[in-house]
Amino acid sequence: MALNSTLNRVTQNIIARSAPTRRAYLDRMTAARSKGPARAHLSCSGQAHAYAASGEDKDQLSQATAGNLGIVTTYNDMLSAHQPFERYPDLIREAVRAVGGTAQVAGGVPAMCDGVTQGEAGMELSLFSRDVIALAASVALSHNTFDAAVFLGVCDKIVPGLVIAAQAFGHLPAVFLPAGPMTSGLANDEKAIVRQKFATGEVGRDALMAAEMAAYHGPGTCTFYGTANTNQMLMEFMGLHLPGTSFVTPNTPLRDALTRHGAQTALALSDIGNAYTPVCDILNEKAFVNGIVGLNATGGSTNLLIHLLAMARAGGIILDWQDFSDLSEITPLLAKVYPNGLADVNHFHAAGGLGYMIGELLDSGLLHPDTKTVAGGGLETYTREPRLINEDLTWQDGAGQSLNDKILRPASDPFQPTGGLSLLTGSLGTAVMKVSAVAPEHRVVEAPVRVFADQDDVKAAFKAGELTGDLVVVVRFQGPKANGMPELHSLTPLLSILQGRGQKVALVTDGRMSGASGKVPAAIHVCPEAVNGGAIARLRDGDILRVDAEQGVLDILTPGVSDRPPETADLSANQFGAGRELFAAFRQNVGAADTGATIFGG
């Protein structure tokens, strides 16, 4: 199948737009490669420090003749998605010893859970944690003693932060090793019903707690299709996972075999062999376009509309939201996974999963087939599935067809002809909306606004019965400069209740929503943000807004709003507590959401 003309046009636009910064980046990577890992050039004292605790690997390291693999881990045992990584360093060390190499844990990086911090002060550190992770991973690799790296990470800000760091060391090969989703527990839609009943007082906290514990019940990633699982999809579409790796459950023989093989693959791609494949060659403009197509085809998390911008810029590639919108227009929605449907990622994987989707999109000319990957060759390899046969890991052809058309459909008969994301522009500014889970009848809302500067005030107004009639709930001063751009996912149950009562309702905010959100239309990431004097700071209760995801419109219909001075907010309460005082430099230096909301020159 010939490449889709729009896909090709968007790609060529990105290449042209990025040419100066991409060239400068690649020149830096060439220079870094020429210096090579420096462990053989370290002083005797430096080498002794580096190898002192390496046990049986000490001789191999001191001879500097074998490949040395750096492990960057996000292990902690508070996050179910990251707890399985506790076992990985031993698996990895054994695997690389079997092929004559060595491996060392280069460093650990922080990993916080947005599910735990939703609606709490800690959520205001969440977005910034991505850049902290990038910094910490760079410190881990800064010893310059590694020939390749493996990155152990799964969740929301964690994989994007690791990708940013991997590109800072883009002359090294890297393989991303996931942990996999937890086995299916209480269905996500049943859990959502209990949450709504709790919000209206129909059930007590004991029922809510029982439902949550039944849903989040064991090791592995949460099973809905939020940011964490969207990250896993991206790593496969962009060639940094082994094929079919994303959704194999933890602590199984197949999962362990994939972990071992991934470690050996990373060393095999190093500069000491004949298959040198650094990160800078894998993550090119075509790889990022493939990732955006995957995001649209799966109805993935809106958080990636920020993260992909930051990830790309780390490699000198300049994306903008128009690229996402243009690709959304040509990408069919092939998957329905909660919150876009009733299935979870385990059901999606069983129905054919990413391998089937990649095959369908390749056959439709909607992916670049010729990208480099850690598996070698192009994306066609990613239509195959891993199998463990007599303890030998092998890849076989995938299903070739959907095994459940309520979850996964062919490109010729999609759930909808366009992707799951919409770009909105107008007199209020620029915003994005995840529309894959929003029913068509809810995608256009023209109504008076109720303006809030805090999500807790929205909840109080809801409890007081003030949110009546059709309305647009505006929550402002939630952008990256204001308070770190927290997710406002805890508003989802009450807004869903209003919508369920027959009200036309939308959310407009310069903050973020969770990757698990979607049924209520939410125009998010509004730029310019309120603290920068954006039009959202000029709104008053009763002004009329039009939020139109069908036509891509975000307009103020009330005359004279642009002539008002912008409102200001007392943000002093957001400056301290839960570590927020330590992040003042981030708030002062962060770029706008439409450039990745990053401190790294965004």
JSON list of C-alpha atoms in Angstrom, two decimals, residues 247-436:
[
{"chain": "A", "resi": 247, "resn": "PHE", "atom": "CA", "xyz": [0.67, -6.16, 27.43]},
{"chain": "A", "resi": 248, "resn": "VAL", "atom": "CA", "xyz": [2.15, -9.43, 28.69]},
{"chain": "A", "resi": 249, "resn": "THR", "atom": "CA", "xyz": [1.25, -9.75, 32.38]},
{"chain": "A", "resi": 250, "resn": "PRO", "atom": "CA", "xyz": [3.94, -9.59, 35.10]},
{"chain": "A", "resi": 251, "resn": "ASN", "atom": "CA", "xyz": [5.79, -12.45, 36.76]},
{"chain": "A", "resi": 252, "resn": "THR", "atom": "CA", "xyz": [5.04, -14.98, 34.03]},
{"chain": "A", "resi": 253, "resn": "PRO", "atom": "CA", "xyz": [7.56, -17.11, 32.12]},
{"chain": "A", "resi": 254, "resn": "LEU", "atom": "CA", "xyz": [6.90, -15.18, 28.90]},
{"chain": "A", "resi": 255, "resn": "ARG", "atom": "CA", "xyz": [7.36, -11.83, 30.64]},
{"chain": "A", "resi": 256, "resn": "ASP", "atom": "CA", "xyz": [10.69, -12.98, 32.11]},
{"chain": "A", "resi": 257, "resn": "ALA", "atom": "CA", "xyz": [11.87, -14.36, 28.76]},
{"chain": "A", "resi": 258, "resn": "LEU", "atom": "CA", "xyz": [11.09, -11.03, 27.08]},
{"chain": "A", "resi": 259, "resn": "THR", "atom": "CA", "xyz": [13.02, -9.18, 29.79]},
{"chain": "A", "resi": 260, "resn": "ARG", "atom": "CA", "xyz": [16.08, -11.38, 29.32]},
{"chain": "A", "resi": 261, "resn": "HIS", "atom": "CA", "xyz": [15.91, -11.10, 25.53]},
{"chain": "A", "resi": 262, "resn": "GLY", "atom": "CA", "xyz": [15.47, -7.33, 25.72]},
{"chain": "A", "resi": 263, "resn": "ALA", "atom": "CA", "xyz": [18.65, -7.00, 27.78]},
{"chain": "A", "resi": 264, "resn": "GLN", "atom": "CA", "xyz": [20.63, -9.14, 25.34]},
{"chain": "A", "resi": 265, "resn": "THR", "atom": "CA", "xyz": [19.21, -7.15, 22.44]},
{"chain": "A", "resi": 266, "resn": "ALA", "atom": "CA", "xyz": [20.40, -3.86, 23.93]},
{"chain": "A", "resi": 267, "resn": "LEU", "atom": "CA", "xyz": [23.98, -5.14, 24.13]},
{"chain": "A", "resi": 268, "resn": "ALA", "atom": "CA", "xyz": [23.80, -6.63, 20.64]},
{"chain": "A", "resi": 269, "resn": "LEU", "atom": "CA", "xyz": [22.93, -3.17, 19.26]},
{"chain": "A", "resi": 270, "resn": "SER", "atom": "CA", "xyz": [25.95, -1.51, 20.88]},
{"chain": "A", "resi": 271, "resn": "ASP", "atom": "CA", "xyz": [28.91, -0.03, 19.07]},
{"chain": "A", "resi": 272, "resn": "ILE", "atom": "CA", "xyz": [31.12, -2.98, 19.97]},
{"chain": "A", "resi": 273, "resn": "GLY", "atom": "CA", "xyz": [29.21, -5.19, 17.54]},
{"chain": "A", "resi": 274, "resn": "ASN", "atom": "CA", "xyz": [28.13, -5.05, 13.90]},
{"chain": "A", "resi": 275, "resn": "ALA", "atom": "CA", "xyz": [24.50, -4.01, 14.41]},
{"chain": "A", "resi": 276, "resn": "TYR", "atom": "CA", "xyz": [24.97, -0.58, 15.99]},
{"chain": "A", "resi": 277, "resn": "THR", "atom": "CA", "xyz": [21.53, 1.00, 16.35]},
{"chain": "A", "resi": 278, "resn": "PRO", "atom": "CA", "xyz": [21.49, 4.01, 18.67]},
{"chain": "A", "resi": 279, "resn": "VAL", "atom": "CA", "xyz": [18.40, 5.73, 19.99]},
{"chain": "A", "resi": 280, "resn": "CYS", "atom": "CA", "xyz": [19.07, 8.78, 17.81]},
{"chain": "A", "resi": 281, "resn": "ASP", "atom": "CA", "xyz": [18.60, 6.62, 14.70]},
{"chain": "A", "resi": 282, "resn": "ILE", "atom": "CA", "xyz": [15.38, 5.02, 15.95]},
{"chain": "A", "resi": 283, "resn": "LEU", "atom": "CA", "xyz": [13.60, 8.14, 17.21]},
{"chain": "A", "resi": 284, "resn": "ASN", "atom": "CA", "xyz": [13.48, 10.15, 14.00]},
{"chain": "A", "resi": 285, "resn": "GLU", "atom": "CA", "xyz": [10.65, 12.20, 12.52]},
{"chain": "A", "resi": 286, "resn": "LYS", "atom": "CA", "xyz": [8.97, 9.12, 11.03]},
{"chain": "A", "resi": 287, "resn": "ALA", "atom": "CA", "xyz": [8.98, 7.32, 14.37]},
{"chain": "A", "resi": 288, "resn": "PHE", "atom": "CA", "xyz": [7.20, 10.25, 16.05]},
{"chain": "A", "resi": 289, "resn": "VAL", "atom": "CA", "xyz": [4.61, 10.37, 13.26]},
{"chain": "A", "resi": 290, "resn": "ASN", "atom": "CA", "xyz": [4.01, 6.64, 13.77]},
{"chain": "A", "resi": 291, "resn": "GLY", "atom": "CA", "xyz": [3.53, 7.32, 17.47]},
{"chain": "A", "resi": 292, "resn": "ILE", "atom": "CA", "xyz": [0.96, 10.04, 16.79]},
{"chain": "A", "resi": 293, "resn": "VAL", "atom": "CA", "xyz": [-0.94, 7.71, 14.45]},
{"chain": "A", "resi": 294, "resn": "GLY", "atom": "CA", "xyz": [-0.95, 5.05, 17.17]},
{"chain": "A", "resi": 295, "resn": "LEU", "atom": "CA", "xyz": [-2.23, 7.60, 19.67]},
{"chain": "A", "resi": 296, "resn": "ASN", "atom": "CA", "xyz": [-5.14, 8.46, 17.40]},
{"chain": "A", "resi": 297, "resn": "ALA", "atom": "CA", "xyz": [-5.94, 4.92, 16.29]},
{"chain": "A", "resi": 298, "resn": "THR", "atom": "CA", "xyz": [-6.17, 3.70, 19.88]},
{"chain": "A", "resi": 299, "resn": "GLY", "atom": "CA", "xyz": [-7.93, 6.74, 21.39]},
{"chain": "A", "resi": 300, "resn": "GLY", "atom": "CA", "xyz": [-4.98, 7.26, 23.72]},
{"chain": "A", "resi": 301, "resn": "SER", "atom": "CA", "xyz": [-4.33, 9.69, 26.53]},
{"chain": "A", "resi": 302, "resn": "THR", "atom": "CA", "xyz": [-4.35, 13.44, 26.00]},
{"chain": "A", "resi": 303, "resn": "ASN", "atom": "CA", "xyz": [-1.31, 13.66, 28.29]},
{"chain": "A", "resi": 304, "resn": "LEU", "atom": "CA", "xyz": [0.75, 12.53, 25.32]},
{"chain": "A", "resi": 305, "resn": "LEU", "atom": "CA", "xyz": [-0.20, 15.71, 23.48]},
{"chain": "A", "resi": 306, "resn": "ILE", "atom": "CA", "xyz": [2.21, 17.36, 25.91]},
{"chain": "A", "resi": 307, "resn": "HIS", "atom": "CA", "xyz": [4.71, 14.57, 26.39]},
{"chain": "A", "resi": 308, "resn": "LEU", "atom": "CA", "xyz": [5.30, 13.80, 22.71]},
{"chain": "A", "resi": 309, "resn": "LEU", "atom": "CA", "xyz": [6.14, 17.45, 22.09]},
{"chain": "A", "resi": 310, "resn": "ALA", "atom": "CA", "xyz": [8.73, 17.38, 24.88]},
{"chain": "A", "resi": 311, "resn": "MET", "atom": "CA", "xyz": [10.08, 13.97, 23.87]},
{"chain": "A", "resi": 312, "resn": "ALA", "atom": "CA", "xyz": [10.51, 15.08, 20.26]},
{"chain": "A", "resi": 313, "resn": "ARG", "atom": "CA", "xyz": [12.26, 18.33, 21.18]},
{"chain": "A", "resi": 314, "resn": "ALA", "atom": "CA", "xyz": [14.81, 16.35, 23.16]},
{"chain": "A", "resi": 315, "resn": "GLY", "atom": "CA", "xyz": [15.91, 14.92, 19.80]},
{"chain": "A", "resi": 316, "resn": "GLY", "atom": "CA", "xyz": [15.73, 18.21, 17.90]},
{"chain": "A", "resi": 317, "resn": "ILE", "atom": "CA", "xyz": [12.32, 17.43, 16.36]},
{"chain": "A", "resi": 318, "resn": "ILE", "atom": "CA", "xyz": [9.66, 20.16, 16.47]},
{"chain": "A", "resi": 319, "resn": "LEU", "atom": "CA", "xyz": [6.07, 18.90, 16.64]},
{"chain": "A", "resi": 320, "resn": "ASP", "atom": "CA", "xyz": [2.96, 21.01, 17.07]},
{"chain": "A", "resi": 321, "resn": "TRP", "atom": "CA", "xyz": [-0.66, 20.25, 17.82]},
{"chain": "A", "resi": 322, "resn": "GLN", "atom": "CA", "xyz": [-1.65, 20.88, 14.21]},
{"chain": "A", "resi": 323, "resn": "ASP", "atom": "CA", "xyz": [0.37, 17.78, 13.28]},
{"chain": "A", "resi": 324, "resn": "PHE", "atom": "CA", "xyz": [-1.74, 15.76, 15.71]},
{"chain": "A", "resi": 325, "resn": "SER", "atom": "CA", "xyz": [-4.95, 17.22, 14.31]},
{"chain": "A", "resi": 326, "resn": "ASP", "atom": "CA", "xyz": [-3.98, 16.61, 10.68]},
{"chain": "A", "resi": 327, "resn": "LEU", "atom": "CA", "xyz": [-3.07, 13.00, 11.42]},
{"chain": "A", "resi": 328, "resn": "SER", "atom": "CA", "xyz": [-6.26, 12.53, 13.44]},
{"chain": "A", "resi": 329, "resn": "GLU", "atom": "CA", "xyz": [-8.26, 13.44, 10.34]},
{"chain": "A", "resi": 330, "resn": "ILE", "atom": "CA", "xyz": [-6.86, 10.48, 8.39]},
{"chain": "A", "resi": 331, "resn": "THR", "atom": "CA", "xyz": [-6.50, 7.91, 11.18]},
{"chain": "A", "resi": 332, "resn": "PRO", "atom": "CA", "xyz": [-9.42, 5.56, 11.85]},
{"chain": "A", "resi": 333, "resn": "LEU", "atom": "CA", "xyz": [-10.25, 4.70, 15.45]},
{"chain": "A", "resi": 334, "resn": "LEU", "atom": "CA", "xyz": [-9.65, 0.95, 15.62]},
{"chain": "A", "resi": 335, "resn": "ALA", "atom": "CA", "xyz": [-9.89, 0.24, 19.36]},
{"chain": "A", "resi": 336, "resn": "LYS", "atom": "CA", "xyz": [-12.46, 0.62, 22.10]},
{"chain": "A", "resi": 337, "resn": "VAL", "atom": "CA", "xyz": [-10.75, 0.19, 25.46]},
{"chain": "A", "resi": 338, "resn": "TYR", "atom": "CA", "xyz": [-12.03, 1.74, 28.68]},
{"chain": "A", "resi": 339, "resn": "PRO", "atom": "CA", "xyz": [-12.77, 4.66, 29.07]},
{"chain": "A", "resi": 340, "resn": "ASN", "atom": "CA", "xyz": [-13.53, 4.57, 25.33]},
{"chain": "A", "resi": 341, "resn": "GLY", "atom": "CA", "xyz": [-15.33, 1.23, 25.69]},
{"chain": "A", "resi": 342, "resn": "LEU", "atom": "CA", "xyz": [-15.95, -1.53, 28.21]},
{"chain": "A", "resi": 343, "resn": "ALA", "atom": "CA", "xyz": [-12.88, -3.71, 27.55]},
{"chain": "A", "resi": 344, "resn": "ASP", "atom": "CA", "xyz": [-9.58, -3.47, 29.39]},
{"chain": "A", "resi": 345, "resn": "VAL", "atom": "CA", "xyz": [-6.10, -3.83, 27.90]},
{"chain": "A", "resi": 346, "resn": "ASN", "atom": "CA", "xyz": [-6.01, -7.56, 28.62]},
{"chain": "A", "resi": 347, "resn": "HIS", "atom": "CA", "xyz": [-9.15, -8.02, 26.53]},
{"chain": "A", "resi": 348, "resn": "PHE", "atom": "CA", "xyz": [-7.61, -5.77, 23.83]},
{"chain": "A", "resi": 349, "resn": "HIS", "atom": "CA", "xyz": [-4.42, -7.84, 23.79]},
{"chain": "A", "resi": 350, "resn": "ALA", "atom": "CA", "xyz": [-6.39, -11.09, 23.54]},
{"chain": "A", "resi": 351, "resn": "ALA", "atom": "CA", "xyz": [-8.45, -9.71, 20.64]},
{"chain": "A", "resi": 352, "resn": "GLY", "atom": "CA", "xyz": [-5.34, -9.15, 18.54]},
{"chain": "A", "resi": 353, "resn": "GLY", "atom": "CA", "xyz": [-3.73, -6.19, 20.25]},
{"chain": "A", "resi": 354, "resn": "LEU", "atom": "CA", "xyz": [-1.06, -3.90, 18.92]},
{"chain": "A", "resi": 355, "resn": "GLY", "atom": "CA", "xyz": [0.27, -6.41, 16.39]},
{"chain": "A", "resi": 356, "resn": "TYR", "atom": "CA", "xyz": [-3.08, -6.54, 14.63]},
{"chain": "A", "resi": 357, "resn": "MET", "atom": "CA", "xyz": [-3.44, -2.75, 14.72]},
{"chain": "A", "resi": 358, "resn": "ILE", "atom": "CA", "xyz": [0.03, -2.15, 13.32]},
{"chain": "A", "resi": 359, "resn": "GLY", "atom": "CA", "xyz": [-0.68, -4.57, 10.49]},
{"chain": "A", "resi": 360, "resn": "GLU", "atom": "CA", "xyz": [-3.96, -2.85, 9.63]},
{"chain": "A", "resi": 361, "resn": "LEU", "atom": "CA", "xyz": [-2.38, 0.61, 9.65]},
{"chain": "A", "resi": 362, "resn": "LEU", "atom": "CA", "xyz": [0.60, -0.53, 7.57]},
{"chain": "A", "resi": 363, "resn": "ASP", "atom": "CA", "xyz": [-1.74, -2.10, 5.02]},
{"chain": "A", "resi": 364, "resn": "SER", "atom": "CA", "xyz": [-3.65, 1.21, 4.85]},
{"chain": "A", "resi": 365, "resn": "GLY", "atom": "CA", "xyz": [-0.52, 3.29, 4.25]},
{"chain": "A", "resi": 366, "resn": "LEU", "atom": "CA", "xyz": [-0.94, 5.01, 7.60]},
{"chain": "A", "resi": 367, "resn": "LEU", "atom": "CA", "xyz": [2.42, 4.13, 9.15]},
{"chain": "A", "resi": 368, "resn": "HIS", "atom": "CA", "xyz": [5.98, 4.55, 7.94]},
{"chain": "A", "resi": 369, "resn": "PRO", "atom": "CA", "xyz": [7.14, 0.95, 7.43]},
{"chain": "A", "resi": 370, "resn": "ASP", "atom": "CA", "xyz": [10.84, 1.76, 7.09]},
{"chain": "A", "resi": 371, "resn": "THR", "atom": "CA", "xyz": [11.70, 3.02, 10.58]},
{"chain": "A", "resi": 372, "resn": "LYS", "atom": "CA", "xyz": [14.54, 1.45, 12.53]},
{"chain": "A", "resi": 373, "resn": "THR", "atom": "CA", "xyz": [13.60, -0.50, 15.64]},
{"chain": "A", "resi": 374, "resn": "VAL", "atom": "CA", "xyz": [15.31, -2.44, 18.41]},
{"chain": "A", "resi": 375, "resn": "ALA", "atom": "CA", "xyz": [14.02, -5.61, 16.74]},
{"chain": "A", "resi": 376, "resn": "GLY", "atom": "CA", "xyz": [15.77, -4.81, 13.47]},
{"chain": "A", "resi": 377, "resn": "GLY", "atom": "CA", "xyz": [14.05, -4.14, 10.18]},
{"chain": "A", "resi": 378, "resn": "GLY", "atom": "CA", "xyz": [10.92, -2.05, 9.96]},
{"chain": "A", "resi": 379, "resn": "LEU", "atom": "CA", "xyz": [7.52, -2.05, 11.61]},
{"chain": "A", "resi": 380, "resn": "GLU", "atom": "CA", "xyz": [6.37, -5.18, 9.80]},
{"chain": "A", "resi": 381, "resn": "THR", "atom": "CA", "xyz": [8.21, -7.11, 12.51]},
{"chain": "A", "resi": 382, "resn": "TYR", "atom": "CA", "xyz": [5.76, -5.65, 15.03]},
{"chain": "A", "resi": 383, "resn": "THR", "atom": "CA", "xyz": [2.83, -7.52, 13.52]},
{"chain": "A", "resi": 384, "resn": "ARG", "atom": "CA", "xyz": [4.26, -10.70, 15.07]},
{"chain": "A", "resi": 385, "resn": "GLU", "atom": "CA", "xyz": [3.63, -12.02, 18.58]},
{"chain": "A", "resi": 386, "resn": "PRO", "atom": "CA", "xyz": [6.05, -13.54, 21.11]},
{"chain": "A", "resi": 387, "resn": "ARG", "atom": "CA", "xyz": [5.59, -17.16, 22.14]},
{"chain": "A", "resi": 388, "resn": "LEU", "atom": "CA", "xyz": [7.46, -19.32, 24.63]},
{"chain": "A", "resi": 389, "resn": "ILE", "atom": "CA", "xyz": [7.70, -22.83, 23.18]},
{"chain": "A", "resi": 390, "resn": "ASN", "atom": "CA", "xyz": [9.67, -25.44, 25.12]},
{"chain": "A", "resi": 391, "resn": "GLU", "atom": "CA", "xyz": [11.28, -22.55, 27.03]},
{"chain": "A", "resi": 392, "resn": "ASP", "atom": "CA", "xyz": [12.50, -21.00, 23.76]},
{"chain": "A", "resi": 393, "resn": "LEU", "atom": "CA", "xyz": [11.34, -17.47, 22.94]},
{"chain": "A", "resi": 394, "resn": "THR", "atom": "CA", "xyz": [10.14, -17.06, 19.38]},
{"chain": "A", "resi": 395, "resn": "TRP", "atom": "CA", "xyz": [7.90, -14.75, 17.37]},
{"chain": "A", "resi": 396, "resn": "GLN", "atom": "CA", "xyz": [5.02, -16.00, 15.27]},
{"chain": "A", "resi": 397, "resn": "ASP", "atom": "CA", "xyz": [2.52, -14.36, 12.96]},
{"chain": "A", "resi": 398, "resn": "GLY", "atom": "CA", "xyz": [-0.29, -12.64, 14.84]},
{"chain": "A", "resi": 399, "resn": "ALA", "atom": "CA", "xyz": [-3.97, -13.39, 14.57]},
{"chain": "A", "resi": 400, "resn": "GLY", "atom": "CA", "xyz": [-4.34, -11.48, 11.28]},
{"chain": "A", "resi": 401, "resn": "GLN", "atom": "CA", "xyz": [-7.91, -10.65, 12.20]},
{"chain": "A", "resi": 402, "resn": "SER", "atom": "CA", "xyz": [-9.77, -9.20, 15.15]},
{"chain": "A", "resi": 403, "resn": "LEU", "atom": "CA", "xyz": [-11.01, -11.82, 17.55]},
{"chain": "A", "resi": 404, "resn": "ASN", "atom": "CA", "xyz": [-13.57, -9.41, 19.03]},
{"chain": "A", "resi": 405, "resn": "ASP", "atom": "CA", "xyz": [-14.96, -6.64, 16.84]},
{"chain": "A", "resi": 406, "resn": "LYS", "atom": "CA", "xyz": [-16.50, -4.88, 19.85]},
{"chain": "A", "resi": 407, "resn": "ILE", "atom": "CA", "xyz": [-12.93, -4.13, 20.99]},
{"chain": "A", "resi": 408, "resn": "LEU", "atom": "CA", "xyz": [-10.82, -4.10, 17.86]},
{"chain": "A", "resi": 409, "resn": "ARG", "atom": "CA", "xyz": [-11.83, -3.48, 14.26]},
{"chain": "A", "resi": 410, "resn": "PRO", "atom": "CA", "xyz": [-10.14, -3.45, 10.86]},
{"chain": "A", "resi": 411, "resn": "ALA", "atom": "CA", "xyz": [-9.27, -0.16, 9.18]},
{"chain": "A", "resi": 412, "resn": "SER", "atom": "CA", "xyz": [-11.97, -0.88, 6.60]},
{"chain": "A", "resi": 413, "resn": "ASP", "atom": "CA", "xyz": [-14.67, -0.89, 9.29]},
{"chain": "A", "resi": 414, "resn": "PRO", "atom": "CA", "xyz": [-13.45, 1.34, 12.17]},
{"chain": "A", "resi": 415, "resn": "PHE", "atom": "CA", "xyz": [-15.39, 2.59, 15.16]},
{"chain": "A", "resi": 416, "resn": "GLN", "atom": "CA", "xyz": [-15.12, 6.03, 13.59]},
{"chain": "A", "resi": 417, "resn": "PRO", "atom": "CA", "xyz": [-13.28, 7.23, 10.48]},
{"chain": "A", "resi": 418, "resn": "THR", "atom": "CA", "xyz": [-11.11, 9.75, 12.30]},
{"chain": "A", "resi": 419, "resn": "GLY", "atom": "CA", "xyz": [-8.88, 9.53, 15.34]},
{"chain": "A", "resi": 420, "resn": "GLY", "atom": "CA", "xyz": [-9.58, 10.12, 18.97]},
{"chain": "A", "resi": 421, "resn": "LEU", "atom": "CA", "xyz": [-8.17, 13.66, 19.29]},
{"chain": "A", "resi": 422, "resn": "SER", "atom": "CA", "xyz": [-9.41, 17.09, 18.26]},
{"chain": "A", "resi": 423, "resn": "LEU", "atom": "CA", "xyz": [-7.63, 20.46, 18.15]},
{"chain": "A", "resi": 424, "resn": "LEU", "atom": "CA", "xyz": [-9.82, 23.41, 19.15]},
{"chain": "A", "resi": 425, "resn": "THR", "atom": "CA", "xyz": [-8.94, 27.00, 18.30]},
{"chain": "A", "resi": 426, "resn": "GLY", "atom": "CA", "xyz": [-10.73, 30.32, 18.59]},
{"chain": "A", "resi": 427, "resn": "SER", "atom": "CA", "xyz": [-10.96, 33.50, 20.57]},
{"chain": "A", "resi": 428, "resn": "LEU", "atom": "CA", "xyz": [-10.34, 31.67, 23.86]},
{"chain": "A", "resi": 429, "resn": "GLY", "atom": "CA", "xyz": [-7.04, 30.31, 22.55]},
{"chain": "A", "resi": 430, "resn": "THR", "atom": "CA", "xyz": [-5.93, 26.81, 21.65]},
{"chain": "A", "resi": 431, "resn": "ALA", "atom": "CA", "xyz": [-6.94, 23.58, 23.38]},
{"chain": "A", "resi": 432, "resn": "VAL", "atom": "CA", "xyz": [-7.18, 19.86, 22.74]},
{"chain": "A", "resi": 433, "resn": "MET", "atom": "CA", "xyz": [-9.92, 17.34, 23.41]},
{"chain": "A", "resi": 434, "resn": "LYS", "atom": "CA", "xyz": [-10.05, 13.56, 23.56]},
{"chain": "A", "resi": 435, "resn": "VAL", "atom": "CA", "xyz": [-13.21, 12.75, 21.61]},
{"chain": "A", "resi": 436, "resn": "SER", "atom": "CA", "xyz": [-12.89, 8.99, 21.23]}
]
